[in-house]
Amino acid sequence: MTELLLIRHGLPLAGVYDPGLSPEGTAQAERLAAWLAHEDIDALYASPFRRARETAAPLERRTGLTATVLDDLREWDTDVSQPYTPPEQINADDPRSVALAEGRYEDFVPDLDWEAFRARAVRGMDTMLAAHPGRRIAAVCHGGITNTYLATVLGLPRMFWFHPGYTSVSRVRRLPGGRIVLHSVNETAHLVAEHAAA
């Protein structure tokens, strides 16, 4: 069996291009790494975006692995003409914020080429699963990529269907026959467990 952990990056800075992690996001990444330290991770991947690479850094230190940057793990926000703002920090009267609050995730990114995005998400996951059969893989990526891939695994019509927490872990497993099954969604115990930072 092959296990793939899809990890959303930590809370990024707002108002900058390709932001790194905020102080809170850095703390989240450290707690994540402590939580996963005993998971026997065999391979580590990250999106090329800075917020994902910085989230992977504590895992690199604890596991001794070097994260492979995989372009297919990048998020949909490839337009660099605007500074990045985390979705949770968008003004409440912004139509995108209203769409998120109402669960209309597709309306948050209305111009996205959904089928191309889905194809890229699936291609990225297939690449990692094929490269490490029978192993445990951690991939630090983004909420949209995680949403889209899990929706595809579940056969859901909507590609954005839940809101992953920062540094949350969602797991899929590829069984010996090749079938991929969802094992967990949005694990965030490391953010509240007292011993996570030890």
PDB file of C-alpha atoms in Angstrom, residues 63-162:
ATOM      1  CA  THR A  63      13.285  13.720   8.577  1.00  0.00           C
ATOM      2  CA  GLY A  64      16.606  14.382   6.872  1.00  0.00           C
ATOM      3  CA  LEU A  65      14.768  14.401   3.536  1.00  0.00           C
ATOM      4  CA  THR A  66      15.098  17.093   0.898  1.00  0.00           C
ATOM      5  CA  ALA A  67      11.804  18.216  -0.573  1.00  0.00           C
ATOM      6  CA  THR A  68      11.484  17.699  -4.313  1.00  0.00           C
ATOM      7  CA  VAL A  69       9.799  20.732  -5.860  1.00  0.00           C
ATOM      8  CA  LEU A  70       7.003  19.541  -8.138  1.00  0.00           C
ATOM      9  CA  ASP A  71       5.476  22.203 -10.366  1.00  0.00           C
ATOM     10  CA  ASP A  72       2.174  20.317 -10.691  1.00  0.00           C
ATOM     11  CA  LEU A  73       1.544  20.962  -6.977  1.00  0.00           C
ATOM     12  CA  ARG A  74       1.301  24.737  -7.449  1.00  0.00           C
ATOM     13  CA  GLU A  75      -1.970  26.468  -6.653  1.00  0.00           C
ATOM     14  CA  TRP A  76      -4.330  28.187  -9.090  1.00  0.00           C
ATOM     15  CA  ASP A  77      -3.151  31.710  -8.152  1.00  0.00           C
ATOM     16  CA  THR A  78      -0.532  32.011 -10.880  1.00  0.00           C
ATOM     17  CA  ASP A  79      -1.468  35.633 -11.675  1.00  0.00           C
ATOM     18  CA  VAL A  80       1.369  37.640 -10.132  1.00  0.00           C
ATOM     19  CA  SER A  81      -0.059  41.013 -11.140  1.00  0.00           C
ATOM     20  CA  GLN A  82      -1.565  41.317  -7.663  1.00  0.00           C
ATOM     21  CA  PRO A  83       0.004  40.729  -4.241  1.00  0.00           C
ATOM     22  CA  TYR A  84      -1.280  37.562  -2.586  1.00  0.00           C
ATOM     23  CA  THR A  85      -3.880  37.785   0.165  1.00  0.00           C
ATOM     24  CA  PRO A  86      -4.851  34.652   2.105  1.00  0.00           C
ATOM     25  CA  PRO A  87      -8.519  33.871   1.393  1.00  0.00           C
ATOM     26  CA  GLU A  88      -9.393  34.232   5.085  1.00  0.00           C
ATOM     27  CA  GLN A  89      -8.057  37.792   5.112  1.00  0.00           C
ATOM     28  CA  ILE A  90     -10.003  39.170   2.162  1.00  0.00           C
ATOM     29  CA  ASN A  91     -12.357  42.009   3.123  1.00  0.00           C
ATOM     30  CA  ALA A  92     -15.789  40.792   4.201  1.00  0.00           C
ATOM     31  CA  ASP A  93     -17.572  42.851   1.520  1.00  0.00           C
ATOM     32  CA  ASP A  94     -15.437  41.424  -1.302  1.00  0.00           C
ATOM     33  CA  PRO A  95     -17.544  39.096  -3.524  1.00  0.00           C
ATOM     34  CA  ARG A  96     -14.841  36.430  -3.165  1.00  0.00           C
ATOM     35  CA  SER A  97     -15.162  36.531   0.621  1.00  0.00           C
ATOM     36  CA  VAL A  98     -18.945  36.189   0.351  1.00  0.00           C
ATOM     37  CA  ALA A  99     -18.524  33.234  -2.006  1.00  0.00           C
ATOM     38  CA  LEU A 100     -16.222  31.506   0.480  1.00  0.00           C
ATOM     39  CA  ALA A 101     -18.576  32.182   3.396  1.00  0.00           C
ATOM     40  CA  GLU A 102     -21.466  30.668   1.441  1.00  0.00           C
ATOM     41  CA  GLY A 103     -19.458  27.636   0.336  1.00  0.00           C
ATOM     42  CA  ARG A 104     -19.458  28.713  -3.327  1.00  0.00           C
ATOM     43  CA  TYR A 105     -15.788  27.882  -3.716  1.00  0.00           C
ATOM     44  CA  GLU A 106     -15.906  27.827  -7.519  1.00  0.00           C
ATOM     45  CA  ASP A 107     -17.078  31.444  -7.506  1.00  0.00           C
ATOM     46  CA  PHE A 108     -13.918  32.380  -5.615  1.00  0.00           C
ATOM     47  CA  VAL A 109     -11.908  31.689  -8.777  1.00  0.00           C
ATOM     48  CA  PRO A 110     -14.448  32.079 -11.598  1.00  0.00           C
ATOM     49  CA  ASP A 111     -11.864  32.366 -14.387  1.00  0.00           C
ATOM     50  CA  LEU A 112     -10.045  29.136 -13.534  1.00  0.00           C
ATOM     51  CA  ASP A 113      -9.724  26.514 -16.273  1.00  0.00           C
ATOM     52  CA  TRP A 114     -11.209  23.801 -14.084  1.00  0.00           C
ATOM     53  CA  GLU A 115     -10.453  20.824 -16.291  1.00  0.00           C
ATOM     54  CA  ALA A 116      -6.828  21.855 -16.783  1.00  0.00           C
ATOM     55  CA  PHE A 117      -6.510  22.392 -13.028  1.00  0.00           C
ATOM     56  CA  ARG A 118      -7.991  18.963 -12.295  1.00  0.00           C
ATOM     57  CA  ALA A 119      -5.720  17.315 -14.867  1.00  0.00           C
ATOM     58  CA  ARG A 120      -2.662  18.959 -13.320  1.00  0.00           C
ATOM     59  CA  ALA A 121      -3.653  17.896  -9.797  1.00  0.00           C
ATOM     60  CA  VAL A 122      -4.178  14.290 -10.873  1.00  0.00           C
ATOM     61  CA  ARG A 123      -0.932  14.276 -12.867  1.00  0.00           C
ATOM     62  CA  GLY A 124       1.013  15.528  -9.861  1.00  0.00           C
ATOM     63  CA  MET A 125      -0.416  12.910  -7.517  1.00  0.00           C
ATOM     64  CA  ASP A 126       0.087  10.137 -10.070  1.00  0.00           C
ATOM     65  CA  THR A 127       3.725  11.202 -10.466  1.00  0.00           C
ATOM     66  CA  MET A 128       4.417  10.868  -6.749  1.00  0.00           C
ATOM     67  CA  LEU A 129       2.476   7.638  -6.280  1.00  0.00           C
ATOM     68  CA  ALA A 130       4.235   6.000  -9.216  1.00  0.00           C
ATOM     69  CA  ALA A 131       7.680   7.078  -8.004  1.00  0.00           C
ATOM     70  CA  HIS A 132       7.311   5.604  -4.507  1.00  0.00           C
ATOM     71  CA  PRO A 133       5.251   2.398  -4.551  1.00  0.00           C
ATOM     72  CA  GLY A 134       4.618   0.953  -1.110  1.00  0.00           C
ATOM     73  CA  ARG A 135       5.958   4.071   0.599  1.00  0.00           C
ATOM     74  CA  ARG A 136       4.622   7.029   2.588  1.00  0.00           C
ATOM     75  CA  ILE A 137       4.849  10.353   0.739  1.00  0.00           C
ATOM     76  CA  ALA A 138       4.260  13.822   2.147  1.00  0.00           C
ATOM     77  CA  ALA A 139       3.346  16.599  -0.292  1.00  0.00           C
ATOM     78  CA  VAL A 140       3.150  20.199   0.916  1.00  0.00           C
ATOM     79  CA  CYS A 141       0.794  21.970  -1.430  1.00  0.00           C
ATOM     80  CA  HIS A 142      -2.364  24.090  -1.347  1.00  0.00           C
ATOM     81  CA  GLY A 143      -6.033  23.989  -0.452  1.00  0.00           C
ATOM     82  CA  GLY A 144      -7.253  24.122  -4.038  1.00  0.00           C
ATOM     83  CA  ILE A 145      -5.043  21.292  -5.243  1.00  0.00           C
ATOM     84  CA  THR A 146      -6.050  19.143  -2.254  1.00  0.00           C
ATOM     85  CA  ASN A 147      -9.741  19.911  -2.825  1.00  0.00           C
ATOM     86  CA  THR A 148      -9.597  19.092  -6.504  1.00  0.00           C
ATOM     87  CA  TYR A 149      -7.676  15.856  -6.143  1.00  0.00           C
ATOM     88  CA  LEU A 150      -9.843  14.519  -3.315  1.00  0.00           C
ATOM     89  CA  ALA A 151     -12.998  15.470  -5.219  1.00  0.00           C
ATOM     90  CA  THR A 152     -11.670  13.469  -8.167  1.00  0.00           C
ATOM     91  CA  VAL A 153     -10.901  10.460  -5.959  1.00  0.00           C
ATOM     92  CA  LEU A 154     -14.424  10.630  -4.515  1.00  0.00           C
ATOM     93  CA  GLY A 155     -16.105  11.273  -7.869  1.00  0.00           C
ATOM     94  CA  LEU A 156     -17.653  14.534  -6.674  1.00  0.00           C
ATOM     95  CA  PRO A 157     -19.057  16.949  -9.260  1.00  0.00           C
ATOM     96  CA  ARG A 158     -17.649  19.998  -7.447  1.00  0.00           C
ATOM     97  CA  MET A 159     -13.878  20.357  -7.340  1.00  0.00           C
ATOM     98  CA  PHE A 160     -13.808  22.698  -4.323  1.00  0.00           C
ATOM     99  CA  TRP A 161     -15.906  21.107  -1.586  1.00  0.00           C
ATOM    100  CA  PHE A 162     -14.247  21.764   1.785  1.00  0.00           C
TER     101      PHE A 162
END
